[in-house]
Amino acid sequence: MLKTQTAERVDMLYSLLGQQLEERKYNKERVQKITELCQLLKEDVEVGEQTTEVFDDIVAVGQDALETQGNKESFLQSKEKELIEYYEHLKKLLEKQ
């Protein structure tokens, strides 16, 4: 069972990642929020090692998307398979609640 604050952050992250996958458009504020939430969550020892690795991966994708000089939408679309995997992992984490 996750602490309330952790559960709320995971739920928000799940929602934002779902929006990203649904809209498939680059939204700087959303990508920043996803990256920030993962930074906070990966410091939470409660989530476990595998989930921390997922957060690390999401942070890397988010930072790359924010820093890329090319087409940001194309970059995110190229990472869609990974984002779906992360989304499914978060879904399973939330279902355990």
PDB file of N, CA and C in Angstrom:
ATOM      1  N   MET A   1       0.840  -1.186   0.000  1.00  0.00           N
ATOM      2  CA  MET A   1       0.000   0.000   0.000  1.00  0.00           C
ATOM      3  C   MET A   1       0.887   1.253   0.000  1.00  0.00           C
ATOM      4  N   LEU A   2       0.664   2.113  -0.957  1.00  0.00           N
ATOM      5  CA  LEU A   2       1.450   3.339  -1.076  1.00  0.00           C
ATOM      6  C   LEU A   2       0.911   4.420  -0.150  1.00  0.00           C
ATOM      7  N   LYS A   3       1.818   5.282   0.292  1.00  0.00           N
ATOM      8  CA  LYS A   3       1.383   6.440   1.077  1.00  0.00           C
ATOM      9  C   LYS A   3       0.454   7.281   0.201  1.00  0.00           C
ATOM     10  N   THR A   4      -0.403   8.062   0.847  1.00  0.00           N
ATOM     11  CA  THR A   4      -1.382   8.876   0.127  1.00  0.00           C
ATOM     12  C   THR A   4      -0.716   9.780  -0.897  1.00  0.00           C
ATOM     13  N   GLN A   5       0.326  10.497  -0.492  1.00  0.00           N
ATOM     14  CA  GLN A   5       0.993  11.428  -1.407  1.00  0.00           C
ATOM     15  C   GLN A   5       1.605  10.685  -2.597  1.00  0.00           C
ATOM     16  N   THR A   6       2.216   9.542  -2.344  1.00  0.00           N
ATOM     17  CA  THR A   6       2.814   8.750  -3.419  1.00  0.00           C
ATOM     18  C   THR A   6       1.734   8.253  -4.364  1.00  0.00           C
ATOM     19  N   ALA A   7       0.654   7.735  -3.813  1.00  0.00           N
ATOM     20  CA  ALA A   7      -0.446   7.232  -4.640  1.00  0.00           C
ATOM     21  C   ALA A   7      -1.034   8.345  -5.506  1.00  0.00           C
ATOM     22  N   GLU A   8      -1.175   9.537  -4.933  1.00  0.00           N
ATOM     23  CA  GLU A   8      -1.710  10.671  -5.698  1.00  0.00           C
ATOM     24  C   GLU A   8      -0.767  11.054  -6.834  1.00  0.00           C
ATOM     25  N   ARG A   9       0.528  11.031  -6.573  1.00  0.00           N
ATOM     26  CA  ARG A   9       1.506  11.360  -7.612  1.00  0.00           C
ATOM     27  C   ARG A   9       1.506  10.320  -8.727  1.00  0.00           C
ATOM     28  N   VAL A  10       1.435   9.051  -8.351  1.00  0.00           N
ATOM     29  CA  VAL A  10       1.400   7.985  -9.361  1.00  0.00           C
ATOM     30  C   VAL A  10       0.132   8.118 -10.195  1.00  0.00           C
ATOM     31  N   ASP A  11      -0.984   8.408  -9.545  1.00  0.00           N
ATOM     32  CA  ASP A  11      -2.247   8.581 -10.262  1.00  0.00           C
ATOM     33  C   ASP A  11      -2.168   9.765 -11.237  1.00  0.00           C
ATOM     34  N   MET A  12      -1.579  10.870 -10.799  1.00  0.00           N
ATOM     35  CA  MET A  12      -1.439  12.038 -11.661  1.00  0.00           C
ATOM     36  C   MET A  12      -0.516  11.721 -12.842  1.00  0.00           C
ATOM     37  N   LEU A  13       0.571  11.027 -12.563  1.00  0.00           N
ATOM     38  CA  LEU A  13       1.508  10.633 -13.611  1.00  0.00           C
ATOM     39  C   LEU A  13       0.824   9.726 -14.626  1.00  0.00           C
ATOM     40  N   TYR A  14       0.066   8.770 -14.134  1.00  0.00           N
ATOM     41  CA  TYR A  14      -0.676   7.850 -14.993  1.00  0.00           C
ATOM     42  C   TYR A  14      -1.628   8.625 -15.902  1.00  0.00           C
ATOM     43  N   SER A  15      -2.325   9.589 -15.334  1.00  0.00           N
ATOM     44  CA  SER A  15      -3.267  10.408 -16.101  1.00  0.00           C
ATOM     45  C   SER A  15      -2.544  11.237 -17.166  1.00  0.00           C
ATOM     46  N   LEU A  16      -1.444  11.891 -16.789  1.00  0.00           N
ATOM     47  CA  LEU A  16      -0.697  12.716 -17.739  1.00  0.00           C
ATOM     48  C   LEU A  16      -0.083  11.873 -18.857  1.00  0.00           C
ATOM     49  N   LEU A  17       0.430  10.714 -18.499  1.00  0.00           N
ATOM     50  CA  LEU A  17       1.004   9.831 -19.510  1.00  0.00           C
ATOM     51  C   LEU A  17      -0.085   9.326 -20.454  1.00  0.00           C
ATOM     52  N   GLY A  18      -1.250   9.038 -19.899  1.00  0.00           N
ATOM     53  CA  GLY A  18      -2.393   8.637 -20.725  1.00  0.00           C
ATOM     54  C   GLY A  18      -2.803   9.736 -21.692  1.00  0.00           C
ATOM     55  N   GLN A  19      -2.820  10.981 -21.223  1.00  0.00           N
ATOM     56  CA  GLN A  19      -3.139  12.114 -22.103  1.00  0.00           C
ATOM     57  C   GLN A  19      -2.118  12.227 -23.223  1.00  0.00           C
ATOM     58  N   GLN A  20      -0.845  12.047 -22.873  1.00  0.00           N
ATOM     59  CA  GLN A  20       0.212  12.145 -23.869  1.00  0.00           C
ATOM     60  C   GLN A  20       0.029  11.072 -24.943  1.00  0.00           C
ATOM     61  N   LEU A  21      -0.257   9.862 -24.524  1.00  0.00           N
ATOM     62  CA  LEU A  21      -0.430   8.768 -25.478  1.00  0.00           C
ATOM     63  C   LEU A  21      -1.675   8.967 -26.333  1.00  0.00           C
ATOM     64  N   GLU A  22      -2.720   9.526 -25.747  1.00  0.00           N
ATOM     65  CA  GLU A  22      -3.964   9.740 -26.483  1.00  0.00           C
ATOM     66  C   GLU A  22      -3.830  10.879 -27.496  1.00  0.00           C
ATOM     67  N   GLU A  23      -3.260  11.990 -27.069  1.00  0.00           N
ATOM     68  CA  GLU A  23      -3.184  13.165 -27.938  1.00  0.00           C
ATOM     69  C   GLU A  23      -2.041  13.082 -28.946  1.00  0.00           C
ATOM     70  N   ARG A  24      -0.947  12.399 -28.553  1.00  0.00           N
ATOM     71  CA  ARG A  24       0.210  12.202 -29.431  1.00  0.00           C
ATOM     72  C   ARG A  24       0.797  13.511 -29.944  1.00  0.00           C
ATOM     73  N   LYS A  25       0.678  14.562 -29.168  1.00  0.00           N
ATOM     74  CA  LYS A  25       1.229  15.867 -29.517  1.00  0.00           C
ATOM     75  C   LYS A  25       2.181  16.308 -28.417  1.00  0.00           C
ATOM     76  N   TYR A  26       3.171  17.100 -28.807  1.00  0.00           N
ATOM     77  CA  TYR A  26       4.118  17.625 -27.827  1.00  0.00           C
ATOM     78  C   TYR A  26       3.462  18.766 -27.061  1.00  0.00           C
ATOM     79  N   ASN A  27       3.471  18.648 -25.746  1.00  0.00           N
ATOM     80  CA  ASN A  27       2.964  19.692 -24.866  1.00  0.00           C
ATOM     81  C   ASN A  27       4.039  19.905 -23.809  1.00  0.00           C
ATOM     82  N   LYS A  28       4.760  21.023 -23.917  1.00  0.00           N
ATOM     83  CA  LYS A  28       5.912  21.270 -23.051  1.00  0.00           C
ATOM     84  C   LYS A  28       5.548  21.185 -21.573  1.00  0.00           C
ATOM     85  N   GLU A  29       4.452  21.812 -21.186  1.00  0.00           N
ATOM     86  CA  GLU A  29       4.066  21.812 -19.775  1.00  0.00           C
ATOM     87  C   GLU A  29       3.782  20.397 -19.273  1.00  0.00           C
ATOM     88  N   ARG A  30       3.114  19.606 -20.107  1.00  0.00           N
ATOM     89  CA  ARG A  30       2.798  18.231 -19.700  1.00  0.00           C
ATOM     90  C   ARG A  30       4.086  17.405 -19.580  1.00  0.00           C
ATOM     91  N   VAL A  31       4.971  17.526 -20.551  1.00  0.00           N
ATOM     92  CA  VAL A  31       6.229  16.771 -20.503  1.00  0.00           C
ATOM     93  C   VAL A  31       7.048  17.188 -19.285  1.00  0.00           C
ATOM     94  N   GLN A  32       7.069  18.481 -18.982  1.00  0.00           N
ATOM     95  CA  GLN A  32       7.781  18.954 -17.790  1.00  0.00           C
ATOM     96  C   GLN A  32       7.165  18.380 -16.516  1.00  0.00           C
ATOM     97  N   LYS A  33       5.839  18.372 -16.440  1.00  0.00           N
ATOM     98  CA  LYS A  33       5.146  17.858 -15.250  1.00  0.00           C
ATOM     99  C   LYS A  33       5.399  16.360 -15.082  1.00  0.00           C
ATOM    100  N   ILE A  34       5.347  15.616 -16.180  1.00  0.00           N
ATOM    101  CA  ILE A  34       5.631  14.174 -16.138  1.00  0.00           C
ATOM    102  C   ILE A  34       7.047  13.955 -15.608  1.00  0.00           C
ATOM    103  N   THR A  35       7.995  14.706 -16.141  1.00  0.00           N
ATOM    104  CA  THR A  35       9.396  14.571 -15.736  1.00  0.00           C
ATOM    105  C   THR A  35       9.580  14.934 -14.265  1.00  0.00           C
ATOM    106  N   GLU A  36       8.958  16.019 -13.832  1.00  0.00           N
ATOM    107  CA  GLU A  36       9.061  16.444 -12.430  1.00  0.00           C
ATOM    108  C   GLU A  36       8.456  15.416 -11.485  1.00  0.00           C
ATOM    109  N   LEU A  37       7.290  14.892 -11.830  1.00  0.00           N
ATOM    110  CA  LEU A  37       6.649  13.880 -10.977  1.00  0.00           C
ATOM    111  C   LEU A  37       7.534  12.642 -10.841  1.00  0.00           C
ATOM    112  N   CYS A  38       8.142  12.225 -11.940  1.00  0.00           N
ATOM    113  CA  CYS A  38       9.011  11.053 -11.888  1.00  0.00           C
ATOM    114  C   CYS A  38      10.237  11.315 -11.032  1.00  0.00           C
ATOM    115  N   GLN A  39      10.770  12.530 -11.116  1.00  0.00           N
ATOM    116  CA  GLN A  39      11.916  12.878 -10.269  1.00  0.00           C
ATOM    117  C   GLN A  39      11.536  12.728  -8.788  1.00  0.00           C
ATOM    118  N   LEU A  40      10.363  13.216  -8.427  1.00  0.00           N
ATOM    119  CA  LEU A  40       9.901  13.101  -7.040  1.00  0.00           C
ATOM    120  C   LEU A  40       9.645  11.649  -6.659  1.00  0.00           C
ATOM    121  N   LEU A  41       9.001  10.916  -7.541  1.00  0.00           N
ATOM    122  CA  LEU A  41       8.615   9.544  -7.225  1.00  0.00           C
ATOM    123  C   LEU A  41       9.806   8.599  -7.142  1.00  0.00           C
ATOM    124  N   LYS A  42      10.825   8.827  -7.950  1.00  0.00           N
ATOM    125  CA  LYS A  42      11.958   7.898  -7.916  1.00  0.00           C
ATOM    126  C   LYS A  42      12.757   8.017  -6.622  1.00  0.00           C
ATOM    127  N   GLU A  43      12.559   9.091  -5.876  1.00  0.00           N
ATOM    128  CA  GLU A  43      13.207   9.252  -4.575  1.00  0.00           C
ATOM    129  C   GLU A  43      12.418   8.557  -3.465  1.00  0.00           C
ATOM    130  N   ASP A  44      11.235   8.092  -3.780  1.00  0.00           N
ATOM    131  CA  ASP A  44      10.380   7.445  -2.788  1.00  0.00           C
ATOM    132  C   ASP A  44      10.722   5.959  -2.713  1.00  0.00           C
ATOM    133  N   VAL A  45      11.327   5.551  -1.611  1.00  0.00           N
ATOM    134  CA  VAL A  45      11.774   4.164  -1.464  1.00  0.00           C
ATOM    135  C   VAL A  45      10.606   3.175  -1.478  1.00  0.00           C
ATOM    136  N   GLU A  46       9.440   3.663  -1.260  1.00  0.00           N
ATOM    137  CA  GLU A  46       8.254   2.826  -1.139  1.00  0.00           C
ATOM    138  C   GLU A  46       7.848   2.147  -2.456  1.00  0.00           C
ATOM    139  N   VAL A  47       8.231   2.710  -3.586  1.00  0.00           N
ATOM    140  CA  VAL A  47       7.737   2.202  -4.864  1.00  0.00           C
ATOM    141  C   VAL A  47       8.480   0.983  -5.380  1.00  0.00           C
ATOM    142  N   GLY A  48       9.667   0.705  -4.887  1.00  0.00           N
ATOM    143  CA  GLY A  48      10.401  -0.473  -5.295  1.00  0.00           C
ATOM    144  C   GLY A  48      11.357  -0.207  -6.440  1.00  0.00           C
ATOM    145  N   GLU A  49      12.300  -1.125  -6.589  1.00  0.00           N
ATOM    146  CA  GLU A  49      13.389  -0.941  -7.550  1.00  0.00           C
ATOM    147  C   GLU A  49      12.918  -0.922  -9.002  1.00  0.00           C
ATOM    148  N   GLN A  50      12.041  -1.853  -9.376  1.00  0.00           N
ATOM    149  CA  GLN A  50      11.573  -1.912 -10.765  1.00  0.00           C
ATOM    150  C   GLN A  50      10.831  -0.637 -11.155  1.00  0.00           C
ATOM    151  N   THR A  51       9.984  -0.154 -10.275  1.00  0.00           N
ATOM    152  CA  THR A  51       9.233   1.066 -10.552  1.00  0.00           C
ATOM    153  C   THR A  51      10.164   2.271 -10.592  1.00  0.00           C
ATOM    154  N   THR A  52      11.172   2.291  -9.733  1.00  0.00           N
ATOM    155  CA  THR A  52      12.154   3.377  -9.764  1.00  0.00           C
ATOM    156  C   THR A  52      12.862   3.409 -11.117  1.00  0.00           C
ATOM    157  N   GLU A  53      13.168   2.238 -11.675  1.00  0.00           N
ATOM    158  CA  GLU A  53      13.790   2.171 -13.001  1.00  0.00           C
ATOM    159  C   GLU A  53      12.846   2.722 -14.068  1.00  0.00           C
ATOM    160  N   VAL A  54      11.557   2.445 -13.941  1.00  0.00           N
ATOM    161  CA  VAL A  54      10.570   2.994 -14.875  1.00  0.00           C
ATOM    162  C   VAL A  54      10.573   4.520 -14.784  1.00  0.00           C
ATOM    163  N   PHE A  55      10.592   5.042 -13.563  1.00  0.00           N
ATOM    164  CA  PHE A  55      10.632   6.497 -13.396  1.00  0.00           C
ATOM    165  C   PHE A  55      11.899   7.079 -14.008  1.00  0.00           C
ATOM    166  N   ASP A  56      13.045   6.397 -13.813  1.00  0.00           N
ATOM    167  CA  ASP A  56      14.304   6.851 -14.426  1.00  0.00           C
ATOM    168  C   ASP A  56      14.162   6.925 -15.945  1.00  0.00           C
ATOM    169  N   ASP A  57      13.560   5.896 -16.524  1.00  0.00           N
ATOM    170  CA  ASP A  57      13.386   5.850 -17.979  1.00  0.00           C
ATOM    171  C   ASP A  57      12.457   6.973 -18.463  1.00  0.00           C
ATOM    172  N   ILE A  58      11.379   7.215 -17.731  1.00  0.00           N
ATOM    173  CA  ILE A  58      10.450   8.279 -18.116  1.00  0.00           C
ATOM    174  C   ILE A  58      11.140   9.637 -18.022  1.00  0.00           C
ATOM    175  N   VAL A  59      11.941   9.836 -16.982  1.00  0.00           N
ATOM    176  CA  VAL A  59      12.690  11.091 -16.838  1.00  0.00           C
ATOM    177  C   VAL A  59      13.611  11.277 -18.039  1.00  0.00           C
ATOM    178  N   ALA A  60      14.296  10.216 -18.438  1.00  0.00           N
ATOM    179  CA  ALA A  60      15.224  10.301 -19.577  1.00  0.00           C
ATOM    180  C   ALA A  60      14.479  10.688 -20.853  1.00  0.00           C
ATOM    181  N   VAL A  61      13.336  10.062 -21.108  1.00  0.00           N
ATOM    182  CA  VAL A  61      12.541  10.384 -22.296  1.00  0.00           C
ATOM    183  C   VAL A  61      12.054  11.835 -22.219  1.00  0.00           C
ATOM    184  N   GLY A  62      11.568  12.235 -21.053  1.00  0.00           N
ATOM    185  CA  GLY A  62      11.072  13.601 -20.884  1.00  0.00           C
ATOM    186  C   GLY A  62      12.159  14.641 -21.089  1.00  0.00           C
ATOM    187  N   GLN A  63      13.316  14.396 -20.502  1.00  0.00           N
ATOM    188  CA  GLN A  63      14.418  15.348 -20.665  1.00  0.00           C
ATOM    189  C   GLN A  63      14.880  15.408 -22.118  1.00  0.00           C
ATOM    190  N   ASP A  64      14.964  14.246 -22.756  1.00  0.00           N
ATOM    191  CA  ASP A  64      15.357  14.218 -24.172  1.00  0.00           C
ATOM    192  C   ASP A  64      14.345  14.973 -25.031  1.00  0.00           C
ATOM    193  N   ALA A  65      13.058  14.795 -24.733  1.00  0.00           N
ATOM    194  CA  ALA A  65      12.022  15.492 -25.500  1.00  0.00           C
ATOM    195  C   ALA A  65      12.137  17.004 -25.318  1.00  0.00           C
ATOM    196  N   LEU A  66      12.406  17.432 -24.094  1.00  0.00           N
ATOM    197  CA  LEU A  66      12.523  18.863 -23.822  1.00  0.00           C
ATOM    198  C   LEU A  66      13.776  19.462 -24.469  1.00  0.00           C
ATOM    199  N   GLU A  67      14.830  18.665 -24.562  1.00  0.00           N
ATOM    200  CA  GLU A  67      16.105  19.175 -25.059  1.00  0.00           C
ATOM    201  C   GLU A  67      16.326  18.978 -26.552  1.00  0.00           C
ATOM    202  N   THR A  68      15.551  18.087 -27.181  1.00  0.00           N
ATOM    203  CA  THR A  68      15.790  17.809 -28.588  1.00  0.00           C
ATOM    204  C   THR A  68      15.602  19.065 -29.440  1.00  0.00           C
ATOM    205  N   GLN A  69      16.465  19.216 -30.411  1.00  0.00           N
ATOM    206  CA  GLN A  69      16.386  20.367 -31.307  1.00  0.00           C
ATOM    207  C   GLN A  69      15.502  20.046 -32.519  1.00  0.00           C
ATOM    208  N   GLY A  70      15.231  18.780 -32.735  1.00  0.00           N
ATOM    209  CA  GLY A  70      14.410  18.369 -33.871  1.00  0.00           C
ATOM    210  C   GLY A  70      12.929  18.467 -33.560  1.00  0.00           C
ATOM    211  N   ASN A  71      12.158  17.734 -34.325  1.00  0.00           N
ATOM    212  CA  ASN A  71      10.711  17.714 -34.169  1.00  0.00           C
ATOM    213  C   ASN A  71      10.352  16.943 -32.895  1.00  0.00           C
ATOM    214  N   LYS A  72       9.844  17.649 -31.906  1.00  0.00           N
ATOM    215  CA  LYS A  72       9.547  17.056 -30.610  1.00  0.00           C
ATOM    216  C   LYS A  72       8.402  16.036 -30.681  1.00  0.00           C
ATOM    217  N   GLU A  73       7.410  16.309 -31.514  1.00  0.00           N
ATOM    218  CA  GLU A  73       6.305  15.354 -31.666  1.00  0.00           C
ATOM    219  C   GLU A  73       6.799  14.048 -32.261  1.00  0.00           C
ATOM    220  N   SER A  74       7.633  14.143 -33.285  1.00  0.00           N
ATOM    221  CA  SER A  74       8.191  12.932 -33.906  1.00  0.00           C
ATOM    222  C   SER A  74       9.028  12.149 -32.907  1.00  0.00           C
ATOM    223  N   PHE A  75       9.791  12.881 -32.090  1.00  0.00           N
ATOM    224  CA  PHE A  75      10.597  12.217 -31.075  1.00  0.00           C
ATOM    225  C   PHE A  75       9.702  11.438 -30.114  1.00  0.00           C
ATOM    226  N   LEU A  76       8.656  12.092 -29.600  1.00  0.00           N
ATOM    227  CA  LEU A  76       7.760  11.416 -28.658  1.00  0.00           C
ATOM    228  C   LEU A  76       7.051  10.237 -29.311  1.00  0.00           C
ATOM    229  N   GLN A  77       6.661  10.389 -30.568  1.00  0.00           N
ATOM    230  CA  GLN A  77       6.007   9.285 -31.272  1.00  0.00           C
ATOM    231  C   GLN A  77       6.967   8.116 -31.452  1.00  0.00           C
ATOM    232  N   SER A  78       8.266   8.420 -31.615  1.00  0.00           N
ATOM    233  CA  SER A  78       9.248   7.341 -31.748  1.00  0.00           C
ATOM    234  C   SER A  78       9.424   6.584 -30.430  1.00  0.00           C
ATOM    235  N   LYS A  79       9.049   7.204 -29.332  1.00  0.00           N
ATOM    236  CA  LYS A  79       9.159   6.587 -27.999  1.00  0.00           C
ATOM    237  C   LYS A  79       7.826   6.014 -27.517  1.00  0.00           C
ATOM    238  N   GLU A  80       6.838   5.998 -28.398  1.00  0.00           N
ATOM    239  CA  GLU A  80       5.488   5.591 -27.990  1.00  0.00           C
ATOM    240  C   GLU A  80       5.434   4.172 -27.423  1.00  0.00           C
ATOM    241  N   LYS A  81       6.171   3.252 -28.008  1.00  0.00           N
ATOM    242  CA  LYS A  81       6.147   1.868 -27.513  1.00  0.00           C
ATOM    243  C   LYS A  81       6.614   1.822 -26.056  1.00  0.00           C
ATOM    244  N   GLU A  82       7.703   2.528 -25.762  1.00  0.00           N
ATOM    245  CA  GLU A  82       8.206   2.565 -24.393  1.00  0.00           C
ATOM    246  C   GLU A  82       7.203   3.256 -23.461  1.00  0.00           C
ATOM    247  N   LEU A  83       6.623   4.347 -23.931  1.00  0.00           N
ATOM    248  CA  LEU A  83       5.653   5.067 -23.104  1.00  0.00           C
ATOM    249  C   LEU A  83       4.444   4.196 -22.769  1.00  0.00           C
ATOM    250  N   ILE A  84       4.022   3.383 -23.724  1.00  0.00           N
ATOM    251  CA  ILE A  84       2.904   2.454 -23.466  1.00  0.00           C
ATOM    252  C   ILE A  84       3.301   1.442 -22.398  1.00  0.00           C
ATOM    253  N   GLU A  85       4.529   0.938 -22.472  1.00  0.00           N
ATOM    254  CA  GLU A  85       5.003  -0.008 -21.450  1.00  0.00           C
ATOM    255  C   GLU A  85       5.021   0.647 -20.070  1.00  0.00           C
ATOM    256  N   TYR A  86       5.487   1.889 -19.999  1.00  0.00           N
ATOM    257  CA  TYR A  86       5.521   2.602 -18.719  1.00  0.00           C
ATOM    258  C   TYR A  86       4.098   2.830 -18.207  1.00  0.00           C
ATOM    259  N   TYR A  87       3.205   3.176 -19.110  1.00  0.00           N
ATOM    260  CA  TYR A  87       1.799   3.411 -18.771  1.00  0.00           C
ATOM    261  C   TYR A  87       1.189   2.136 -18.180  1.00  0.00           C
ATOM    262  N   GLU A  88       1.460   0.999 -18.814  1.00  0.00           N
ATOM    263  CA  GLU A  88       0.937  -0.283 -18.317  1.00  0.00           C
ATOM    264  C   GLU A  88       1.527  -0.626 -16.952  1.00  0.00           C
ATOM    265  N   HIS A  89       2.788  -0.320 -16.757  1.00  0.00           N
ATOM    266  CA  HIS A  89       3.407  -0.573 -15.450  1.00  0.00           C
ATOM    267  C   HIS A  89       2.724   0.247 -14.364  1.00  0.00           C
ATOM    268  N   LEU A  90       2.478   1.517 -14.653  1.00  0.00           N
ATOM    269  CA  LEU A  90       1.797   2.376 -13.678  1.00  0.00           C
ATOM    270  C   LEU A  90       0.379   1.884 -13.400  1.00  0.00           C
ATOM    271  N   LYS A  91      -0.283   1.402 -14.448  1.00  0.00           N
ATOM    272  CA  LYS A  91      -1.640   0.863 -14.289  1.00  0.00           C
ATOM    273  C   LYS A  91      -1.628  -0.304 -13.295  1.00  0.00           C
ATOM    274  N   LYS A  92      -0.660  -1.200 -13.447  1.00  0.00           N
ATOM    275  CA  LYS A  92      -0.553  -2.341 -12.530  1.00  0.00           C
ATOM    276  C   LYS A  92      -0.249  -1.885 -11.108  1.00  0.00           C
ATOM    277  N   LEU A  93       0.611  -0.880 -10.986  1.00  0.00           N
ATOM    278  CA  LEU A  93       0.938  -0.334  -9.674  1.00  0.00           C
ATOM    279  C   LEU A  93      -0.299   0.233  -8.996  1.00  0.00           C
ATOM    280  N   LEU A  94      -1.117   0.963  -9.753  1.00  0.00           N
ATOM    281  CA  LEU A  94      -2.336   1.545  -9.199  1.00  0.00           C
ATOM    282  C   LEU A  94      -3.380   0.470  -8.858  1.00  0.00           C
ATOM    283  N   GLU A  95      -3.418  -0.600  -9.648  1.00  0.00           N
ATOM    284  CA  GLU A  95      -4.382  -1.670  -9.382  1.00  0.00           C
ATOM    285  C   GLU A  95      -4.082  -2.396  -8.079  1.00  0.00           C
ATOM    286  N   LYS A  96      -2.827  -2.366  -7.647  1.00  0.00           N
ATOM    287  CA  LYS A  96      -2.450  -3.024  -6.389  1.00  0.00           C
ATOM    288  C   LYS A  96      -2.923  -2.250  -5.177  1.00  0.00           C
ATOM    289  N   GLN A  97      -3.359  -1.010  -5.387  1.00  0.00           N
ATOM    290  CA  GLN A  97      -3.794  -0.160  -4.284  1.00  0.00           C
ATOM    291  C   GLN A  97      -5.074  -0.655  -3.671  1.00  0.00           C
TER     292      GLN A  97
END
